[in-house]
XYZ file of C-alpha atoms in Angstrom:
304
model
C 27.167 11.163 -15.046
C 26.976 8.075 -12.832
C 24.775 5.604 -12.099
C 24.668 6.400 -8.418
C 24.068 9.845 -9.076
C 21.410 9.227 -10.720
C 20.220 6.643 -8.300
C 20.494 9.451 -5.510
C 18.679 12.097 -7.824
C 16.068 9.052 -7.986
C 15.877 8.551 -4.410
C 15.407 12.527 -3.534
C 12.280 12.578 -5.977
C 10.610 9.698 -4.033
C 11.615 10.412 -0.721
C 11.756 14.424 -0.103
C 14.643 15.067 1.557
C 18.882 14.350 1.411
C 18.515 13.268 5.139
C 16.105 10.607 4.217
C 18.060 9.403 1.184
C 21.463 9.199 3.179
C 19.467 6.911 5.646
C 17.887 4.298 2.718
C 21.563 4.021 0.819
C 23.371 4.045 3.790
C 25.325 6.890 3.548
C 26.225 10.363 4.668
C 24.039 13.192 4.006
C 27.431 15.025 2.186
C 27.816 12.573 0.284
C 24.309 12.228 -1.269
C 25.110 16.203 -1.354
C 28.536 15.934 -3.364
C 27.120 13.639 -5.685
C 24.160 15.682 -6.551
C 26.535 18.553 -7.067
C 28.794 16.412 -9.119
C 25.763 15.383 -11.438
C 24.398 19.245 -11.761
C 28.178 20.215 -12.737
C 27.272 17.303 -15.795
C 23.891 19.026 -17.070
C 23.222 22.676 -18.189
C 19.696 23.175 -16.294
C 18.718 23.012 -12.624
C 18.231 19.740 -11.530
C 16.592 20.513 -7.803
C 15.717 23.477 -5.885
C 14.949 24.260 -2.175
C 11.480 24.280 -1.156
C 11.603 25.619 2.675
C 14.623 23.460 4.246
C 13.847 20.200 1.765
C 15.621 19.965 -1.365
C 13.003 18.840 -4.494
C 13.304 17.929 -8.181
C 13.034 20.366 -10.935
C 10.977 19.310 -13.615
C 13.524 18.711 -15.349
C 15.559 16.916 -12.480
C 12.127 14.464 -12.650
C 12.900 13.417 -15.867
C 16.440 13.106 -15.036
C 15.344 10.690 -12.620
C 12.920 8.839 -14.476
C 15.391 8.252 -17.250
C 17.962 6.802 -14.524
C 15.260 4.685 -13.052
C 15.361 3.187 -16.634
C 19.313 3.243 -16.570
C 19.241 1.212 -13.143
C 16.996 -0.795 -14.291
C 19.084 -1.373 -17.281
C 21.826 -2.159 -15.136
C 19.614 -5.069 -12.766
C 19.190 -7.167 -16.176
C 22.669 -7.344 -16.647
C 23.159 -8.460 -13.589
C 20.806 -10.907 -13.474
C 22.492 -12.094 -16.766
C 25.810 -13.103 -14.895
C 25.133 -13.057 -11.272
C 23.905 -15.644 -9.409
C 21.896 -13.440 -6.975
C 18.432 -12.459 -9.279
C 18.745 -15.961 -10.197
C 18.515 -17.350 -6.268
C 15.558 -18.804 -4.831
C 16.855 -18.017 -1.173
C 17.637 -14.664 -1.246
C 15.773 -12.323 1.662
C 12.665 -10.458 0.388
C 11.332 -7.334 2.176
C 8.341 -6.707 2.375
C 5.780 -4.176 3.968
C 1.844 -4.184 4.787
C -0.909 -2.160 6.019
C -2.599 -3.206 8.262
C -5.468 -5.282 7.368
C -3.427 -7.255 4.541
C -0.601 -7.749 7.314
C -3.171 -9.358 9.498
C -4.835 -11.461 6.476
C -1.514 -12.360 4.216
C 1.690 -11.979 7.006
C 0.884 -15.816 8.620
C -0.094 -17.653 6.023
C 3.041 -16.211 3.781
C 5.123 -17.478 6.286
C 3.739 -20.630 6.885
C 3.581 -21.005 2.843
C 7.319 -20.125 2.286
C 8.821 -21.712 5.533
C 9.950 -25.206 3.473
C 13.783 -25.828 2.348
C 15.106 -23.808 -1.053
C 12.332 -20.744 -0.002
C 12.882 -16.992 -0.018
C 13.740 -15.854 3.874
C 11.027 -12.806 4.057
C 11.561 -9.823 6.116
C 8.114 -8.362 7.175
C 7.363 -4.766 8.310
C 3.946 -2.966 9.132
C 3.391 0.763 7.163
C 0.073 1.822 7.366
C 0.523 5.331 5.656
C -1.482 7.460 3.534
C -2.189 6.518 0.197
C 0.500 9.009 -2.277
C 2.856 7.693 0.176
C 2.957 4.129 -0.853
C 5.257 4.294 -3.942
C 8.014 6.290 -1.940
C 8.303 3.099 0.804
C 9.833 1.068 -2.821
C 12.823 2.722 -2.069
C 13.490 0.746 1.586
C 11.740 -2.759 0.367
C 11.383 -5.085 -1.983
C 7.894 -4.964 -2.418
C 4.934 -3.300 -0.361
C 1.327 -3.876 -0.454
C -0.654 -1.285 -0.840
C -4.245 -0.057 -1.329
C -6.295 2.649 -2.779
C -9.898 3.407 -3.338
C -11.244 2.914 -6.840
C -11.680 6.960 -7.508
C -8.584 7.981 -6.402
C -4.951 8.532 -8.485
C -3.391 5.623 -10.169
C 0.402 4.993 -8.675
C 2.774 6.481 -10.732
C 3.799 3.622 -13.015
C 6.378 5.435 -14.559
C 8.101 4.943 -11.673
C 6.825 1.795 -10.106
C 5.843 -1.902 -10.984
C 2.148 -2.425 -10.153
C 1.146 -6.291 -9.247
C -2.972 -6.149 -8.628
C -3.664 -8.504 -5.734
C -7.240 -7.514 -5.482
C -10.397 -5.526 -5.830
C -12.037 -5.677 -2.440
C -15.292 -4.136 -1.302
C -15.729 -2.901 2.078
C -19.148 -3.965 3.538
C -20.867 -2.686 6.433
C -20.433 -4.769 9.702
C -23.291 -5.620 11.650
C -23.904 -7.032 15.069
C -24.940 -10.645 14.479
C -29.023 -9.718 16.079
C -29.140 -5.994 14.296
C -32.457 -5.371 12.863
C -30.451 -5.280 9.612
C -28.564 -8.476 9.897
C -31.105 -10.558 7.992
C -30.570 -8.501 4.748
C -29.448 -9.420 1.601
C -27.528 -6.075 1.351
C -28.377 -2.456 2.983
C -28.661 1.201 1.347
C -27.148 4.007 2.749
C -30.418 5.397 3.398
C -30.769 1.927 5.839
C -27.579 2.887 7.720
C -26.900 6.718 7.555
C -28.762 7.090 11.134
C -27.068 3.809 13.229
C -23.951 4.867 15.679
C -20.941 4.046 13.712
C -17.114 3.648 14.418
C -14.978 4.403 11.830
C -11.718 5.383 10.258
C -9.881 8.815 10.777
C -10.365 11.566 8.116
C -8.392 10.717 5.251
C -9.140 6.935 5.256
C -10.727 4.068 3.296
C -13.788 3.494 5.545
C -13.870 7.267 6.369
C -14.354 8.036 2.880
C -17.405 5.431 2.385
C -19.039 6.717 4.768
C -18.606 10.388 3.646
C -20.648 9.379 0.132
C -22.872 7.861 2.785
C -23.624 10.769 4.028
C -24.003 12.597 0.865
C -26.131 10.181 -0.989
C -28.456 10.510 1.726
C -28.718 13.845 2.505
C -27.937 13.559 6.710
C -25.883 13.935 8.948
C -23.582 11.025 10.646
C -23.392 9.830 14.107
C -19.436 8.714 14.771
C -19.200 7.196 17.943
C -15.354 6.292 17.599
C -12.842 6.648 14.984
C -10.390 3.929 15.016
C -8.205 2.363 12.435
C -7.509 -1.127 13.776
C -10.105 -3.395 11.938
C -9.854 -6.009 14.769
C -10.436 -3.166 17.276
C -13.440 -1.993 15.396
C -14.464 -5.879 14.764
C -14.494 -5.986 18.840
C -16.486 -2.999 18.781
C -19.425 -4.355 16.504
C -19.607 -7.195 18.132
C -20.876 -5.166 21.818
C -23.911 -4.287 19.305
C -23.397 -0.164 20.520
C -22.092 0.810 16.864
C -22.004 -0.398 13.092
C -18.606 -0.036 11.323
C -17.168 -0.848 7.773
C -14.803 -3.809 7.474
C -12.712 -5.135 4.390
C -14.408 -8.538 3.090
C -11.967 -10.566 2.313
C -8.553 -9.124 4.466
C -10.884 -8.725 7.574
C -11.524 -12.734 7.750
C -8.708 -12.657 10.800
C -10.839 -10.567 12.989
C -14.361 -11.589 12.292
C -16.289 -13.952 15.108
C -19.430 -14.805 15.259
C -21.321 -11.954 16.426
C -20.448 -10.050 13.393
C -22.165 -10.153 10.001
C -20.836 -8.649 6.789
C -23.373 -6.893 4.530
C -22.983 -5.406 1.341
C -23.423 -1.425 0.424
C -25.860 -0.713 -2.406
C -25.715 2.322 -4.585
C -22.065 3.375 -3.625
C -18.446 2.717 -4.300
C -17.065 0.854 -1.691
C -14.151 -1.096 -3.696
C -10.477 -0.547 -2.863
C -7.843 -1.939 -4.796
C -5.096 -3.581 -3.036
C -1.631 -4.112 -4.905
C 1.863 -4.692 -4.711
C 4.570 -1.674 -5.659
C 8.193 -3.066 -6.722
C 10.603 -0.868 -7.870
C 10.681 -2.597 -11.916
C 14.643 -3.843 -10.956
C 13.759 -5.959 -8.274
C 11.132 -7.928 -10.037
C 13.857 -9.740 -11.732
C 14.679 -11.379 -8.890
C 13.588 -14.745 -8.466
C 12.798 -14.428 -4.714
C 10.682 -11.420 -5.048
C 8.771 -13.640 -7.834
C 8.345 -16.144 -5.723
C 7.133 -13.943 -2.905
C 4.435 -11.898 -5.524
C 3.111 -15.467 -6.422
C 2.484 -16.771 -3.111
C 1.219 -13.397 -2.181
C -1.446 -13.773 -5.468
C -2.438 -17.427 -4.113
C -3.296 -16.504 -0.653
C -5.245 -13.321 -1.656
C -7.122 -15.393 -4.561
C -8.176 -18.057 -1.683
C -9.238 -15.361 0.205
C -11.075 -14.322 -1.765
C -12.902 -17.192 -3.051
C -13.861 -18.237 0.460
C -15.635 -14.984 1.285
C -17.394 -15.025 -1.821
């Protein structure tokens, strides 16, 4: 039993397919094949099994997996013991974003870490649906993510969890809406307005589905888009009423816009870094989660 075996068997339980863990460790899909055989020759019970053309973990290939995730974990804090690299303040730091926190944390990231003796950060966009945040661990360092407050924990057995923030989202009003000189609106206030927002299956989408069932009516969606500045732009013409983040959406709000809170439902999302537990010995990553925590606690304290 190897360790790269049971990185591979790792990889296969996060991302679905031999295809897809050839691409992220750079290899050939026989190989990740020959090495899966070579571990299953090592164990007495099924490790994977085919489900349609995709190859997935047995229960007990899962804890096969998890137990490795330990084991290459293991293996990171001996490195960092006598190499050089965990220990480096320098060394490039991946990182991916939805959407919304690229547009609020991406800039000022940069501009934070752009001195001498700084990590050199690699930034990608992956706006995907929430249960498939943990698997984008295995192709960078760390990835912000976000979930609403009733839905499933990320599997910490198999990630590192970093909160950044709890963030409501409040309903976005043009700036001379009948509404705009509340404190805060009710869904009853708001269930009949023309809205834009979110496709199924998203945060604002979801909101607005307790809207709808907390007041007993129907909704009228005007647009469904999932660019906040797009639906930002959209407020402001005063046709529709959307839902915007309060503290990420700072980047696309203007002056015609005013942010109210919703009273009487759940509207909170939690957004939060996922690391894979080895890489959060590295110093760079470090550095990267704190500067990440400073900017989101300054946004934060400005909108409030």
């Amino acid at each position: 039993m190897e360790i790269h075996q049971l990185e591979m068997l790792r990889e296969l339980g996060a991302l679905g397919s031999v295809k897809a863990v050839a691409e992220t460790l750079l290899v050939t899909p026989s190989a990740v094949s020959q090495q899966l055989a070579a571990l299953q020759k090592s164990v007495e019970v099924p490790l994977t099994r085919k489900e349609g053309r995709n190859l997935v973990l047995t229960e007990a290939g899962q804890v096969l997996a998890d137990g490795g995730a330990a084991v290459v974990s293991a293996m990171a804090d001996a490195r960092t013991a006598i190499g050089a690299y965990h220990g480096s303040t320098v060394a490039p730091v991946t990182l991916s974003g939805f959407h919304s926190a690229g547009q609020a944390l991406f800039a000022p990231l940069a501009r934070l870490l752009a001195g001498p003796g700084q990590p050199r950060i690699l930034l990608s966009d992956e706006d995907v649906a929430q249960q498939d945040f943990p698997a984008l661990t295995a192709r960078y360092d760390l990835v912000l993510a976000h979930r609403m407050d009733h839905s499933p924990r990320w599997p910490q057995e198999r990630v590192a969890v970093i909160p950044l923030a709890h963030e409501p989202l409040d309903v976005a009003l043009p700036a001379g809406h009948r509404l705009a000189g509340q404190r805060a609106v009710t869904a009853d206030d708001v269930v009949g307005e023309p809205w834009v927002t979110s496709r199924t299956g998203y945060s604002p989408a979801d909101v607005l589905s307790a809207v709808a069932a907390v007041s007993s009516r129907e909704l009228n969606i005007v647009h469904r888009i999932n660019d906040y500045s797009t639906v930002a732009a959209l407020v402001a013409t005063g046709s529709v009423i959307g839902l915007l983040p309060r503290y990420t959406a700072r980047p696309v709000l203007n002056p015609g816009i005013v942010l109210r809170p919703l009273e009487g439902i759940s509207t909170r999302r939690r957004i939060d870094v996922l690391a894979r537990p080895e890489n959060l010995k590295r110093r760079s990553v470090m550095i990267v989660c704190e500067a990440l925590q400073t900017i989101m606690t300054d946004l934060a304290g400005d909108r409030r």
